Amino acid sequence: MYQYRHGKPMTVKACAQRLSTILYQKRFFPYYAYAILGGLDEQGKGAVYSYDPVGSYEREQCRAGGAAASLIMPFLDNQVNFKNQYLPGSGEGHALQERPRNPLSRSEVEVLVKDAFDGAVERHIEVGDGLQMVIITKDGIEEVTLPLKKD
């Protein structure tokens, strides 16, 4: 419908706005889903949008959802968003110097995500025994399935 109405393919930003509108229309009887939308923006960069049940959304660098989100998100904040990372011996208090924020490679990100879920599966009973990663690149969509600890 979007393509016929606007004469162009739907961008991830337009899709994010549309999902927000759909969720907001159900605000009195919400879906009670915390959606995460991912894709590539107009510049070819990764875009992740997270939503609350009534359609409020924001674009983020990374987001975890589901049963173990409260365990995984602090780890991602530190390792992907570089929060609370300082150079050792750079000072004390406000004099601390932040660690340089260098972009992570795809392989580094995959290892970090696997580590995050390995930690979550140890501490949360509702986390399953497998990890499914859907990787979106300019070349297409790739799915990677990895086993987690099985006891």
PDB file of C-alpha atoms in Angstrom:
ATOM      1  CA  MET A   1       0.000   0.000   0.000  1.00  0.00           C
ATOM      2  CA  TYR A   2       2.795   2.411   0.910  1.00  0.00           C
ATOM      3  CA  GLN A   3       4.538   1.949  -2.424  1.00  0.00           C
ATOM      4  CA  TYR A   4       1.332   2.591  -4.392  1.00  0.00           C
ATOM      5  CA  ARG A   5       0.371   5.629  -2.334  1.00  0.00           C
ATOM      6  CA  HIS A   6       3.817   7.262  -2.215  1.00  0.00           C
ATOM      7  CA  GLY A   7       5.432   5.921  -5.389  1.00  0.00           C
ATOM      8  CA  LYS A   8       8.519   4.599  -3.583  1.00  0.00           C
ATOM      9  CA  PRO A   9       9.495   1.670  -1.343  1.00  0.00           C
ATOM     10  CA  MET A  10       8.889   2.032   2.378  1.00  0.00           C
ATOM     11  CA  THR A  11      11.952   3.161   4.333  1.00  0.00           C
ATOM     12  CA  VAL A  12      12.741   1.754   7.758  1.00  0.00           C
ATOM     13  CA  LYS A  13      11.934   5.177   9.249  1.00  0.00           C
ATOM     14  CA  ALA A  14       8.494   5.173   7.603  1.00  0.00           C
ATOM     15  CA  CYS A  15       7.942   1.607   8.787  1.00  0.00           C
ATOM     16  CA  ALA A  16       8.889   2.661  12.321  1.00  0.00           C
ATOM     17  CA  GLN A  17       6.353   5.494  12.217  1.00  0.00           C
ATOM     18  CA  ARG A  18       3.670   3.172  10.802  1.00  0.00           C
ATOM     19  CA  LEU A  19       4.185   0.604  13.558  1.00  0.00           C
ATOM     20  CA  SER A  20       3.953   3.403  16.129  1.00  0.00           C
ATOM     21  CA  THR A  21       0.621   4.502  14.623  1.00  0.00           C
ATOM     22  CA  ILE A  22      -0.737   0.933  14.638  1.00  0.00           C
ATOM     23  CA  LEU A  23       0.192   0.472  18.295  1.00  0.00           C
ATOM     24  CA  TYR A  24      -1.174   3.890  19.257  1.00  0.00           C
ATOM     25  CA  GLN A  25      -4.524   3.141  17.603  1.00  0.00           C
ATOM     26  CA  LYS A  26      -4.897   0.240  20.051  1.00  0.00           C
ATOM     27  CA  ARG A  27      -3.887   2.297  23.122  1.00  0.00           C
ATOM     28  CA  PHE A  28      -7.169   1.674  24.995  1.00  0.00           C
ATOM     29  CA  PHE A  29      -6.863  -2.091  24.461  1.00  0.00           C
ATOM     30  CA  PRO A  30      -3.128  -2.451  23.746  1.00  0.00           C
ATOM     31  CA  TYR A  31      -1.386  -5.489  22.341  1.00  0.00           C
ATOM     32  CA  TYR A  32       0.938  -5.570  25.399  1.00  0.00           C
ATOM     33  CA  ALA A  33       3.893  -6.194  23.123  1.00  0.00           C
ATOM     34  CA  TYR A  34       7.251  -4.475  23.405  1.00  0.00           C
ATOM     35  CA  ALA A  35       8.236  -4.478  19.747  1.00  0.00           C
ATOM     36  CA  ILE A  36      11.719  -4.060  18.292  1.00  0.00           C
ATOM     37  CA  LEU A  37      12.093  -3.107  14.619  1.00  0.00           C
ATOM     38  CA  GLY A  38      15.376  -3.305  12.735  1.00  0.00           C
ATOM     39  CA  GLY A  39      16.572  -2.489   9.251  1.00  0.00           C
ATOM     40  CA  LEU A  40      18.869  -0.289   7.181  1.00  0.00           C
ATOM     41  CA  ASP A  41      18.220   3.448   6.934  1.00  0.00           C
ATOM     42  CA  GLU A  42      18.543   5.633   3.825  1.00  0.00           C
ATOM     43  CA  GLN A  43      22.326   5.919   4.348  1.00  0.00           C
ATOM     44  CA  GLY A  44      22.735   2.132   4.612  1.00  0.00           C
ATOM     45  CA  LYS A  45      23.387   2.216   8.370  1.00  0.00           C
ATOM     46  CA  GLY A  46      21.729  -0.114  10.838  1.00  0.00           C
ATOM     47  CA  ALA A  47      18.585   1.212  12.492  1.00  0.00           C
ATOM     48  CA  VAL A  48      16.955  -0.257  15.600  1.00  0.00           C
ATOM     49  CA  TYR A  49      13.670   1.099  16.957  1.00  0.00           C
ATOM     50  CA  SER A  50      12.109   0.004  20.245  1.00  0.00           C
ATOM     51  CA  TYR A  51       8.468   0.478  21.243  1.00  0.00           C
ATOM     52  CA  ASP A  52       6.281   0.402  24.303  1.00  0.00           C
ATOM     53  CA  PRO A  53       2.774  -1.147  24.089  1.00  0.00           C
ATOM     54  CA  VAL A  54       1.083   2.155  23.118  1.00  0.00           C
ATOM     55  CA  GLY A  55       3.444   3.098  20.303  1.00  0.00           C
ATOM     56  CA  SER A  56       6.006   5.389  21.886  1.00  0.00           C
ATOM     57  CA  TYR A  57       9.298   4.652  20.160  1.00  0.00           C
ATOM     58  CA  GLU A  58      12.906   5.725  19.822  1.00  0.00           C
ATOM     59  CA  ARG A  59      15.846   4.867  17.613  1.00  0.00           C
ATOM     60  CA  GLU A  60      18.659   3.195  19.502  1.00  0.00           C
ATOM     61  CA  GLN A  61      22.040   1.671  18.806  1.00  0.00           C
ATOM     62  CA  CYS A  62      21.044  -1.616  20.432  1.00  0.00           C
ATOM     63  CA  ARG A  63      18.101  -3.040  22.356  1.00  0.00           C
ATOM     64  CA  ALA A  64      17.287  -6.258  24.186  1.00  0.00           C
ATOM     65  CA  GLY A  65      13.755  -7.456  24.826  1.00  0.00           C
ATOM     66  CA  GLY A  66      11.994 -10.371  26.425  1.00  0.00           C
ATOM     67  CA  ALA A  67      12.463 -12.299  29.634  1.00  0.00           C
ATOM     68  CA  ALA A  68      16.159 -11.533  30.138  1.00  0.00           C
ATOM     69  CA  ALA A  69      16.226  -7.948  28.813  1.00  0.00           C
ATOM     70  CA  SER A  70      17.003  -6.600  32.286  1.00  0.00           C
ATOM     71  CA  LEU A  71      20.092  -8.832  32.409  1.00  0.00           C
ATOM     72  CA  ILE A  72      21.299  -8.278  28.845  1.00  0.00           C
ATOM     73  CA  MET A  73      20.754  -4.525  28.406  1.00  0.00           C
ATOM     74  CA  PRO A  74      23.294  -3.358  31.035  1.00  0.00           C
ATOM     75  CA  PHE A  75      25.918  -5.577  29.383  1.00  0.00           C
ATOM     76  CA  LEU A  76      25.104  -4.131  25.937  1.00  0.00           C
ATOM     77  CA  ASP A  77      25.135  -0.583  27.351  1.00  0.00           C
ATOM     78  CA  ASN A  78      28.667  -1.157  28.560  1.00  0.00           C
ATOM     79  CA  GLN A  79      30.088  -3.160  25.667  1.00  0.00           C
ATOM     80  CA  VAL A  80      28.253  -1.669  22.659  1.00  0.00           C
ATOM     81  CA  ASN A  81      27.323   1.843  23.827  1.00  0.00           C
ATOM     82  CA  PHE A  82      30.603   2.158  25.812  1.00  0.00           C
ATOM     83  CA  LYS A  83      28.877   3.525  28.924  1.00  0.00           C
ATOM     84  CA  ASN A  84      31.035   3.728  32.053  1.00  0.00           C
ATOM     85  CA  GLN A  85      34.250   2.829  30.250  1.00  0.00           C
ATOM     86  CA  TYR A  86      37.282   4.886  31.219  1.00  0.00           C
ATOM     87  CA  LEU A  87      40.997   4.679  30.571  1.00  0.00           C
ATOM     88  CA  PRO A  88      42.787   3.017  33.508  1.00  0.00           C
ATOM     89  CA  GLY A  89      44.894   5.461  35.515  1.00  0.00           C
ATOM     90  CA  SER A  90      43.426   8.505  33.736  1.00  0.00           C
ATOM     91  CA  GLY A  91      42.351  10.210  36.936  1.00  0.00           C
ATOM     92  CA  GLU A  92      39.649  10.136  39.549  1.00  0.00           C
ATOM     93  CA  GLY A  93      36.042  11.315  39.637  1.00  0.00           C
ATOM     94  CA  HIS A  94      35.268  13.890  36.949  1.00  0.00           C
ATOM     95  CA  ALA A  95      38.878  13.821  35.725  1.00  0.00           C
ATOM     96  CA  LEU A  96      38.452  10.302  34.273  1.00  0.00           C
ATOM     97  CA  GLN A  97      38.952  10.100  30.517  1.00  0.00           C
ATOM     98  CA  GLU A  98      36.491   8.059  28.477  1.00  0.00           C
ATOM     99  CA  ARG A  99      37.742   5.137  26.432  1.00  0.00           C
ATOM    100  CA  PRO A 100      37.796   5.887  22.676  1.00  0.00           C
ATOM    101  CA  ARG A 101      34.554   4.765  21.016  1.00  0.00           C
ATOM    102  CA  ASN A 102      35.681   2.661  18.065  1.00  0.00           C
ATOM    103  CA  PRO A 103      33.016   0.898  15.983  1.00  0.00           C
ATOM    104  CA  LEU A 104      32.816  -2.848  16.589  1.00  0.00           C
ATOM    105  CA  SER A 105      33.218  -5.349  13.772  1.00  0.00           C
ATOM    106  CA  ARG A 106      30.420  -7.768  12.931  1.00  0.00           C
ATOM    107  CA  SER A 107      32.350 -10.707  14.420  1.00  0.00           C
ATOM    108  CA  GLU A 108      32.930  -8.766  17.679  1.00  0.00           C
ATOM    109  CA  VAL A 109      29.229  -7.953  17.922  1.00  0.00           C
ATOM    110  CA  GLU A 110      28.240 -11.574  17.310  1.00  0.00           C
ATOM    111  CA  VAL A 111      30.579 -12.723  20.110  1.00  0.00           C
ATOM    112  CA  LEU A 112      29.193 -10.036  22.475  1.00  0.00           C
ATOM    113  CA  VAL A 113      25.593 -11.067  21.773  1.00  0.00           C
ATOM    114  CA  LYS A 114      26.459 -14.735  22.340  1.00  0.00           C
ATOM    115  CA  ASP A 115      28.217 -13.832  25.628  1.00  0.00           C
ATOM    116  CA  ALA A 116      25.204 -11.781  26.740  1.00  0.00           C
ATOM    117  CA  PHE A 117      22.839 -14.690  26.171  1.00  0.00           C
ATOM    118  CA  ASP A 118      25.251 -17.195  27.744  1.00  0.00           C
ATOM    119  CA  GLY A 119      25.167 -15.069  30.900  1.00  0.00           C
ATOM    120  CA  ALA A 120      21.385 -14.684  30.777  1.00  0.00           C
ATOM    121  CA  VAL A 121      20.729 -18.418  30.344  1.00  0.00           C
ATOM    122  CA  GLU A 122      22.723 -19.067  33.533  1.00  0.00           C
ATOM    123  CA  ARG A 123      20.588 -16.675  35.579  1.00  0.00           C
ATOM    124  CA  HIS A 124      17.096 -16.767  34.081  1.00  0.00           C
ATOM    125  CA  ILE A 125      14.982 -19.885  33.764  1.00  0.00           C
ATOM    126  CA  GLU A 126      12.815 -18.531  30.921  1.00  0.00           C
ATOM    127  CA  VAL A 127      15.731 -18.032  28.522  1.00  0.00           C
ATOM    128  CA  GLY A 128      15.783 -20.885  26.021  1.00  0.00           C
ATOM    129  CA  ASP A 129      18.506 -23.265  24.924  1.00  0.00           C
ATOM    130  CA  GLY A 130      19.239 -21.602  21.589  1.00  0.00           C
ATOM    131  CA  LEU A 131      20.059 -18.194  20.178  1.00  0.00           C
ATOM    132  CA  GLN A 132      18.680 -17.027  16.831  1.00  0.00           C
ATOM    133  CA  MET A 133      20.389 -13.939  15.413  1.00  0.00           C
ATOM    134  CA  VAL A 134      18.954 -12.230  12.355  1.00  0.00           C
ATOM    135  CA  ILE A 135      21.677 -10.127  10.721  1.00  0.00           C
ATOM    136  CA  ILE A 136      20.614  -7.422   8.260  1.00  0.00           C
ATOM    137  CA  THR A 137      23.245  -6.095   5.852  1.00  0.00           C
ATOM    138  CA  LYS A 138      23.212  -4.287   2.513  1.00  0.00           C
ATOM    139  CA  ASP A 139      23.652  -7.722   0.895  1.00  0.00           C
ATOM    140  CA  GLY A 140      20.528  -9.198   2.481  1.00  0.00           C
ATOM    141  CA  ILE A 141      19.305 -10.960   5.591  1.00  0.00           C
ATOM    142  CA  GLU A 142      21.212 -13.778   7.254  1.00  0.00           C
ATOM    143  CA  GLU A 143      20.053 -16.004  10.079  1.00  0.00           C
ATOM    144  CA  VAL A 144      22.516 -17.544  12.536  1.00  0.00           C
ATOM    145  CA  THR A 145      21.367 -20.138  15.100  1.00  0.00           C
ATOM    146  CA  LEU A 146      23.678 -21.012  17.985  1.00  0.00           C
ATOM    147  CA  PRO A 147      23.135 -23.429  20.881  1.00  0.00           C
ATOM    148  CA  LEU A 148      23.228 -22.123  24.444  1.00  0.00           C
ATOM    149  CA  LYS A 149      23.983 -24.127  27.574  1.00  0.00           C
ATOM    150  CA  LYS A 150      21.820 -27.213  27.902  1.00  0.00           C
ATOM    151  CA  ASP A 151      21.390 -28.862  31.308  1.00  0.00           C
TER     152      ASP A 151
END
